[in-house]
């Protein structure tokens, strides 16, 4: 008998030496069948109700926008448009000067998103890598405190300052919107940067990379999921904001889409199909942007919540 077979023989003899217990059965394995989980009806009911609170207003918006002027006054908002009319979209396109408003909104939104991502990434990288220094740590707390200051509280000083320095235009809105989004964005970026190991930066510095090269070539590409998250939040804020552009921009011809819709509110008071068509056209870009970026948003949130 070889030495390789001795452990196997000893194991078999040990099993034979163990006395069998009377009246006992070997333990049974519990197998979980796939697809047989019980439905949580309470949670399902809540989710269905929450979905209806979104889907029903969306259906009313679409149906009212596709109705004619005589159909919108029949008193039944849930009725399906018959026949379907696009006159509301044509009138809303002309009355609100939709191409001009769309261009201004895109300019404000794109500028806010780009400035928010770049400035928040810079500040977060400096704070996360110099957390042991009081200046950077207190700067982080200062930015967090700014989250509790809404724009209406400081609206009057902001209006006066932007008017005096010549920023009562879309550029001033971009600057202010970026500043108000900076606190929340720094919070997200800082949590994400803490999950990136320092060994990556140390290896880059050993290869001769400077701090600037390390950030742009190594750190910033790794921030792509969180950059998408910050970008979509900044996009929704800048695109849907009404108060800041209405107070800062002095020229009505340079107003964004939400403000243009309010300026024509009295004109739309009897033409509900025109009003809902205008709302739907202004809402469509935000919905499309979120549908294309939602997976990056969820990836950024989950990765930022886990510390590696």
mmCIF file of N, CA, C and O in Angstrom, residues 89 92-109 170 173 235 237-246 249 251-265 268 274-275 277-286:
data_model
loop_
_atom_site.group_PDB
_atom_site.id
_atom_site.type_symbol
_atom_site.label_atom_id
_atom_site.label_comp_id
_atom_site.label_asym_id
_atom_site.label_seq_id
_atom_site.Cartn_x
_atom_site.Cartn_y
_atom_site.Cartn_z
ATOM 1 N N UNK A 89 -49.361 71.996 -30.123
ATOM 2 C CA UNK A 89 -47.905 72.041 -30.264
ATOM 3 C C UNK A 89 -47.479 73.155 -31.223
ATOM 4 O O UNK A 89 -46.477 73.837 -30.983
ATOM 5 N N UNK A 92 -47.982 76.490 -29.360
ATOM 6 C CA UNK A 92 -46.997 76.643 -28.289
ATOM 7 C C UNK A 92 -45.613 76.921 -28.855
ATOM 8 O O UNK A 92 -44.844 77.709 -28.293
ATOM 9 N N UNK A 93 -45.284 76.297 -29.975
ATOM 10 C CA UNK A 93 -43.987 76.532 -30.629
ATOM 11 C C UNK A 93 -43.843 77.985 -31.038
ATOM 12 O O UNK A 93 -42.771 78.580 -30.917
ATOM 13 N N UNK A 94 -44.939 78.578 -31.506
ATOM 14 C CA UNK A 94 -44.885 79.964 -31.984
ATOM 15 C C UNK A 94 -44.983 80.970 -30.842
ATOM 16 O O UNK A 94 -44.208 81.939 -30.788
ATOM 17 N N UNK A 95 -45.919 80.768 -29.920
ATOM 18 C CA UNK A 95 -46.164 81.751 -28.869
ATOM 19 C C UNK A 95 -44.989 81.865 -27.904
ATOM 20 O O UNK A 95 -44.638 82.968 -27.466
ATOM 21 N N UNK A 96 -44.394 80.751 -27.536
ATOM 22 C CA UNK A 96 -43.287 80.784 -26.581
ATOM 23 C C UNK A 96 -41.930 80.969 -27.245
ATOM 24 O O UNK A 96 -40.918 81.021 -26.531
ATOM 25 N N UNK A 97 -41.909 81.052 -28.582
ATOM 26 C CA UNK A 97 -40.630 81.103 -29.300
ATOM 27 C C UNK A 97 -39.730 79.965 -28.803
ATOM 28 O O UNK A 97 -38.635 80.174 -28.282
ATOM 29 N N UNK A 98 -40.249 78.788 -28.964
ATOM 30 C CA UNK A 98 -39.640 77.601 -28.384
ATOM 31 C C UNK A 98 -38.190 77.389 -28.810
ATOM 32 O O UNK A 98 -37.357 77.032 -27.978
ATOM 33 N N UNK A 99 -37.801 77.591 -30.085
ATOM 34 C CA UNK A 99 -36.381 77.376 -30.440
ATOM 35 C C UNK A 99 -35.444 78.274 -29.646
ATOM 36 O O UNK A 99 -34.371 77.819 -29.213
ATOM 37 N N UNK A 100 -35.822 79.551 -29.439
ATOM 38 C CA UNK A 100 -34.955 80.462 -28.688
ATOM 39 C C UNK A 100 -34.885 80.042 -27.222
ATOM 40 O O UNK A 100 -33.801 79.985 -26.623
ATOM 41 N N UNK A 101 -36.042 79.753 -26.640
ATOM 42 C CA UNK A 101 -36.039 79.310 -25.252
ATOM 43 C C UNK A 101 -35.303 78.004 -25.051
ATOM 44 O O UNK A 101 -34.606 77.811 -24.047
ATOM 45 N N UNK A 102 -35.421 77.091 -26.016
ATOM 46 C CA UNK A 102 -34.695 75.825 -25.920
ATOM 47 C C UNK A 102 -33.194 76.043 -25.984
ATOM 48 O O UNK A 102 -32.432 75.419 -25.235
ATOM 49 N N UNK A 103 -32.742 76.939 -26.852
ATOM 50 C CA UNK A 103 -31.314 77.221 -26.955
ATOM 51 C C UNK A 103 -30.774 77.834 -25.671
ATOM 52 O O UNK A 103 -29.689 77.465 -25.190
ATOM 53 N N UNK A 104 -31.522 78.768 -25.076
ATOM 54 C CA UNK A 104 -31.078 79.384 -23.821
ATOM 55 C C UNK A 104 -31.055 78.346 -22.699
ATOM 56 O O UNK A 104 -30.101 78.287 -21.904
ATOM 57 N N UNK A 105 -32.082 77.513 -22.612
ATOM 58 C CA UNK A 105 -32.117 76.479 -21.573
ATOM 59 C C UNK A 105 -30.980 75.485 -21.738
ATOM 60 O O UNK A 105 -30.364 75.055 -20.746
ATOM 61 N N UNK A 106 -30.696 75.101 -22.980
ATOM 62 C CA UNK A 106 -29.579 74.187 -23.215
ATOM 63 C C UNK A 106 -28.248 74.822 -22.838
ATOM 64 O O UNK A 106 -27.366 74.157 -22.272
ATOM 65 N N UNK A 107 -28.086 76.116 -23.131
ATOM 66 C CA UNK A 107 -26.853 76.811 -22.769
ATOM 67 C C UNK A 107 -26.673 76.861 -21.260
ATOM 68 O O UNK A 107 -25.591 76.541 -20.734
ATOM 69 N N UNK A 108 -27.726 77.259 -20.555
ATOM 70 C CA UNK A 108 -27.653 77.344 -19.090
ATOM 71 C C UNK A 108 -27.412 75.968 -18.484
ATOM 72 O O UNK A 108 -26.577 75.802 -17.576
ATOM 73 N N UNK A 109 -28.109 74.964 -18.984
ATOM 74 C CA UNK A 109 -27.986 73.620 -18.417
ATOM 75 C C UNK A 109 -26.614 73.022 -18.688
ATOM 76 O O UNK A 109 -25.977 72.454 -17.793
ATOM 77 N N UNK A 170 -27.918 84.933 -18.918
ATOM 78 C CA UNK A 170 -27.738 83.491 -18.691
ATOM 79 C C UNK A 170 -26.396 83.116 -18.084
ATOM 80 O O UNK A 170 -26.301 82.098 -17.368
ATOM 81 N N UNK A 173 -26.735 83.241 -14.413
ATOM 82 C CA UNK A 173 -27.518 82.095 -13.938
ATOM 83 C C UNK A 173 -26.644 80.850 -13.860
ATOM 84 O O UNK A 173 -26.751 80.048 -12.919
ATOM 85 N N UNK A 235 -28.289 68.762 -14.100
ATOM 86 C CA UNK A 235 -29.121 68.951 -15.282
ATOM 87 C C UNK A 235 -30.575 69.196 -14.889
ATOM 88 O O UNK A 235 -31.215 70.146 -15.389
ATOM 89 N N UNK A 237 -31.749 70.220 -12.054
ATOM 90 C CA UNK A 237 -31.883 71.474 -11.309
ATOM 91 C C UNK A 237 -31.877 72.669 -12.254
ATOM 92 O O UNK A 237 -32.733 73.564 -12.164
ATOM 93 N N UNK A 238 -30.920 72.723 -13.171
ATOM 94 C CA UNK A 238 -30.808 73.872 -14.068
ATOM 95 C C UNK A 238 -31.928 73.910 -15.092
ATOM 96 O O UNK A 238 -32.396 74.986 -15.461
ATOM 97 N N UNK A 239 -32.367 72.749 -15.555
ATOM 98 C CA UNK A 239 -33.389 72.722 -16.595
ATOM 99 C C UNK A 239 -34.761 73.124 -16.044
ATOM 100 O O UNK A 239 -35.529 73.816 -16.727
ATOM 101 N N UNK A 240 -35.090 72.693 -14.848
ATOM 102 C CA UNK A 240 -36.417 72.938 -14.287
ATOM 103 C C UNK A 240 -36.492 74.181 -13.416
ATOM 104 O O UNK A 240 -37.579 74.510 -12.923
ATOM 105 N N UNK A 241 -35.364 74.861 -13.201
ATOM 106 C CA UNK A 241 -35.370 76.021 -12.301
ATOM 107 C C UNK A 241 -36.165 77.168 -12.920
ATOM 108 O O UNK A 241 -35.976 77.524 -14.088
ATOM 109 N N UNK A 242 -37.029 77.750 -12.103
ATOM 110 C CA UNK A 242 -37.834 78.881 -12.554
ATOM 111 C C UNK A 242 -37.458 80.178 -11.842
ATOM 112 O O UNK A 242 -37.347 81.234 -12.469
ATOM 113 N N UNK A 243 -37.242 80.104 -10.548
ATOM 114 C CA UNK A 243 -37.066 81.320 -9.767
ATOM 115 C C UNK A 243 -35.783 82.057 -10.129
ATOM 116 O O UNK A 243 -35.798 83.283 -10.342
ATOM 117 N N UNK A 244 -34.668 81.343 -10.206
ATOM 118 C CA UNK A 244 -33.393 82.024 -10.443
ATOM 119 C C UNK A 244 -33.345 82.717 -11.802
ATOM 120 O O UNK A 244 -32.990 83.903 -11.884
ATOM 121 N N UNK A 245 -33.686 82.052 -12.919
ATOM 122 C CA UNK A 245 -33.663 82.792 -14.193
ATOM 123 C C UNK A 245 -34.644 83.951 -14.240
ATOM 124 O O UNK A 245 -34.342 85.002 -14.823
ATOM 125 N N UNK A 246 -35.818 83.782 -13.641
ATOM 126 C CA UNK A 246 -36.812 84.856 -13.682
ATOM 127 C C UNK A 246 -36.361 86.079 -12.915
ATOM 128 O O UNK A 246 -36.741 87.206 -13.266
ATOM 129 N N UNK A 249 -32.174 87.107 -14.939
ATOM 130 C CA UNK A 249 -32.133 87.536 -16.340
ATOM 131 C C UNK A 249 -33.102 88.703 -16.533
ATOM 132 O O UNK A 249 -34.315 88.581 -16.292
ATOM 133 N N UNK A 251 -33.436 90.491 -19.526
ATOM 134 C CA UNK A 251 -33.953 90.563 -20.890
ATOM 135 C C UNK A 251 -34.961 89.437 -21.110
ATOM 136 O O UNK A 251 -34.596 88.256 -21.040
ATOM 137 N N UNK A 252 -36.242 89.739 -21.374
ATOM 138 C CA UNK A 252 -37.229 88.664 -21.593
ATOM 139 C C UNK A 252 -36.899 87.786 -22.791
ATOM 140 O O UNK A 252 -37.314 86.618 -22.839
ATOM 141 N N UNK A 253 -36.166 88.312 -23.773
ATOM 142 C CA UNK A 253 -35.830 87.506 -24.947
ATOM 143 C C UNK A 253 -34.820 86.417 -24.641
ATOM 144 O O UNK A 253 -34.657 85.479 -25.434
ATOM 145 N N UNK A 254 -34.121 86.502 -23.495
ATOM 146 C CA UNK A 254 -33.112 85.514 -23.122
ATOM 147 C C UNK A 254 -33.573 84.609 -21.984
ATOM 148 O O UNK A 254 -32.747 83.977 -21.328
ATOM 149 N N UNK A 255 -34.864 84.540 -21.767
ATOM 150 C CA UNK A 255 -35.385 83.721 -20.684
ATOM 151 C C UNK A 255 -35.420 82.250 -21.083
ATOM 152 O O UNK A 255 -35.470 81.898 -22.268
ATOM 153 N N UNK A 256 -35.387 81.401 -20.068
ATOM 154 C CA UNK A 256 -35.430 79.952 -20.278
ATOM 155 C C UNK A 256 -36.868 79.495 -20.501
ATOM 156 O O UNK A 256 -37.822 80.266 -20.364
ATOM 157 N N UNK A 257 -37.034 78.224 -20.818
ATOM 158 C CA UNK A 257 -38.358 77.701 -21.127
ATOM 159 C C UNK A 257 -39.338 77.774 -19.950
ATOM 160 O O UNK A 257 -40.490 78.177 -20.150
ATOM 161 N N UNK A 258 -38.962 77.411 -18.723
ATOM 162 C CA UNK A 258 -39.934 77.539 -17.628
ATOM 163 C C UNK A 258 -40.439 78.957 -17.426
ATOM 164 O O UNK A 258 -41.624 79.158 -17.137
ATOM 165 N N UNK A 259 -39.592 79.945 -17.593
ATOM 166 C CA UNK A 259 -40.010 81.331 -17.433
ATOM 167 C C UNK A 259 -40.894 81.760 -18.593
ATOM 168 O O UNK A 259 -41.877 82.488 -18.405
ATOM 169 N N UNK A 260 -40.594 81.340 -19.791
ATOM 170 C CA UNK A 260 -41.416 81.678 -20.940
ATOM 171 C C UNK A 260 -42.822 81.110 -20.788
ATOM 172 O O UNK A 260 -43.809 81.750 -21.168
ATOM 173 N N UNK A 261 -42.936 79.927 -20.235
ATOM 174 C CA UNK A 261 -44.258 79.358 -20.023
ATOM 175 C C UNK A 261 -45.053 80.154 -19.009
ATOM 176 O O UNK A 261 -46.267 80.325 -19.148
ATOM 177 N N UNK A 262 -44.402 80.681 -18.009
ATOM 178 C CA UNK A 262 -45.111 81.496 -17.027
ATOM 179 C C UNK A 262 -45.513 82.854 -17.605
ATOM 180 O O UNK A 262 -46.568 83.397 -17.249
ATOM 181 N N UNK A 263 -44.683 83.405 -18.499
ATOM 182 C CA UNK A 263 -45.020 84.684 -19.103
ATOM 183 C C UNK A 263 -46.279 84.584 -19.955
ATOM 184 O O UNK A 263 -47.043 85.545 -20.058
ATOM 185 N N UNK A 264 -46.508 83.430 -20.562
ATOM 186 C CA UNK A 264 -47.687 83.218 -21.384
ATOM 187 C C UNK A 264 -48.808 82.500 -20.626
ATOM 188 O O UNK A 264 -49.724 81.971 -21.240
ATOM 189 N N UNK A 265 -48.718 82.475 -19.308
ATOM 190 C CA UNK A 265 -49.707 81.741 -18.532
ATOM 191 C C UNK A 265 -51.105 82.320 -18.698
ATOM 192 O O UNK A 265 -52.083 81.597 -18.820
ATOM 193 N N UNK A 268 -52.485 81.299 -21.908
ATOM 194 C CA UNK A 268 -52.850 79.890 -21.970
ATOM 195 C C UNK A 268 -54.026 79.551 -21.047
ATOM 196 O O UNK A 268 -54.382 78.398 -20.923
ATOM 197 N N UNK A 274 -52.771 74.167 -25.539
ATOM 198 C CA UNK A 274 -51.514 74.863 -25.826
ATOM 199 C C UNK A 274 -50.601 74.827 -24.602
ATOM 200 O O UNK A 274 -49.387 74.628 -24.716
ATOM 201 N N UNK A 275 -51.188 75.022 -23.425
ATOM 202 C CA UNK A 275 -50.386 75.012 -22.198
ATOM 203 C C UNK A 275 -49.761 73.645 -21.965
ATOM 204 O O UNK A 275 -48.551 73.533 -21.708
ATOM 205 N N UNK A 277 -49.256 71.283 -24.133
ATOM 206 C CA UNK A 277 -48.290 70.986 -25.194
ATOM 207 C C UNK A 277 -46.954 71.662 -24.913
ATOM 208 O O UNK A 277 -45.887 71.069 -25.121
ATOM 209 N N UNK A 278 -47.014 72.890 -24.423
ATOM 210 C CA UNK A 278 -45.776 73.587 -24.074
ATOM 211 C C UNK A 278 -45.066 72.901 -22.915
ATOM 212 O O UNK A 278 -43.835 72.744 -22.931
ATOM 213 N N UNK A 279 -45.822 72.484 -21.900
ATOM 214 C CA UNK A 279 -45.211 71.775 -20.772
ATOM 215 C C UNK A 279 -44.576 70.466 -21.223
ATOM 216 O O UNK A 279 -43.491 70.093 -20.757
ATOM 217 N N UNK A 280 -45.256 69.773 -22.121
ATOM 218 C CA UNK A 280 -44.742 68.482 -22.575
ATOM 219 C C UNK A 280 -43.463 68.653 -23.383
ATOM 220 O O UNK A 280 -42.519 67.865 -23.247
ATOM 221 N N UNK A 281 -43.404 69.679 -24.232
ATOM 222 C CA UNK A 281 -42.191 69.918 -25.012
ATOM 223 C C UNK A 281 -41.021 70.298 -24.112
ATOM 224 O O UNK A 281 -39.874 69.905 -24.368
ATOM 225 N N UNK A 282 -41.283 71.067 -23.054
ATOM 226 C CA UNK A 282 -40.212 71.453 -22.142
ATOM 227 C C UNK A 282 -39.773 70.291 -21.255
ATOM 228 O O UNK A 282 -38.618 70.242 -20.809
ATOM 229 N N UNK A 283 -40.675 69.363 -21.002
ATOM 230 C CA UNK A 283 -40.365 68.232 -20.126
ATOM 231 C C UNK A 283 -39.657 67.101 -20.861
ATOM 232 O O UNK A 283 -38.934 66.307 -20.239
ATOM 233 N N UNK A 284 -39.831 67.019 -22.157
ATOM 234 C CA UNK A 284 -39.288 65.899 -22.928
ATOM 235 C C UNK A 284 -37.770 65.779 -22.849
ATOM 236 O O UNK A 284 -37.252 64.669 -22.642
ATOM 237 N N UNK A 285 -36.980 66.851 -23.003
ATOM 238 C CA UNK A 285 -35.518 66.682 -22.921
ATOM 239 C C UNK A 285 -35.042 66.145 -21.584
ATOM 240 O O UNK A 285 -34.103 65.344 -21.531
ATOM 241 N N UNK A 286 -35.670 66.569 -20.479
ATOM 242 C CA UNK A 286 -35.256 66.074 -19.168
ATOM 243 C C UNK A 286 -35.550 64.587 -19.021
ATOM 244 O O UNK A 286 -34.743 63.826 -18.467
#
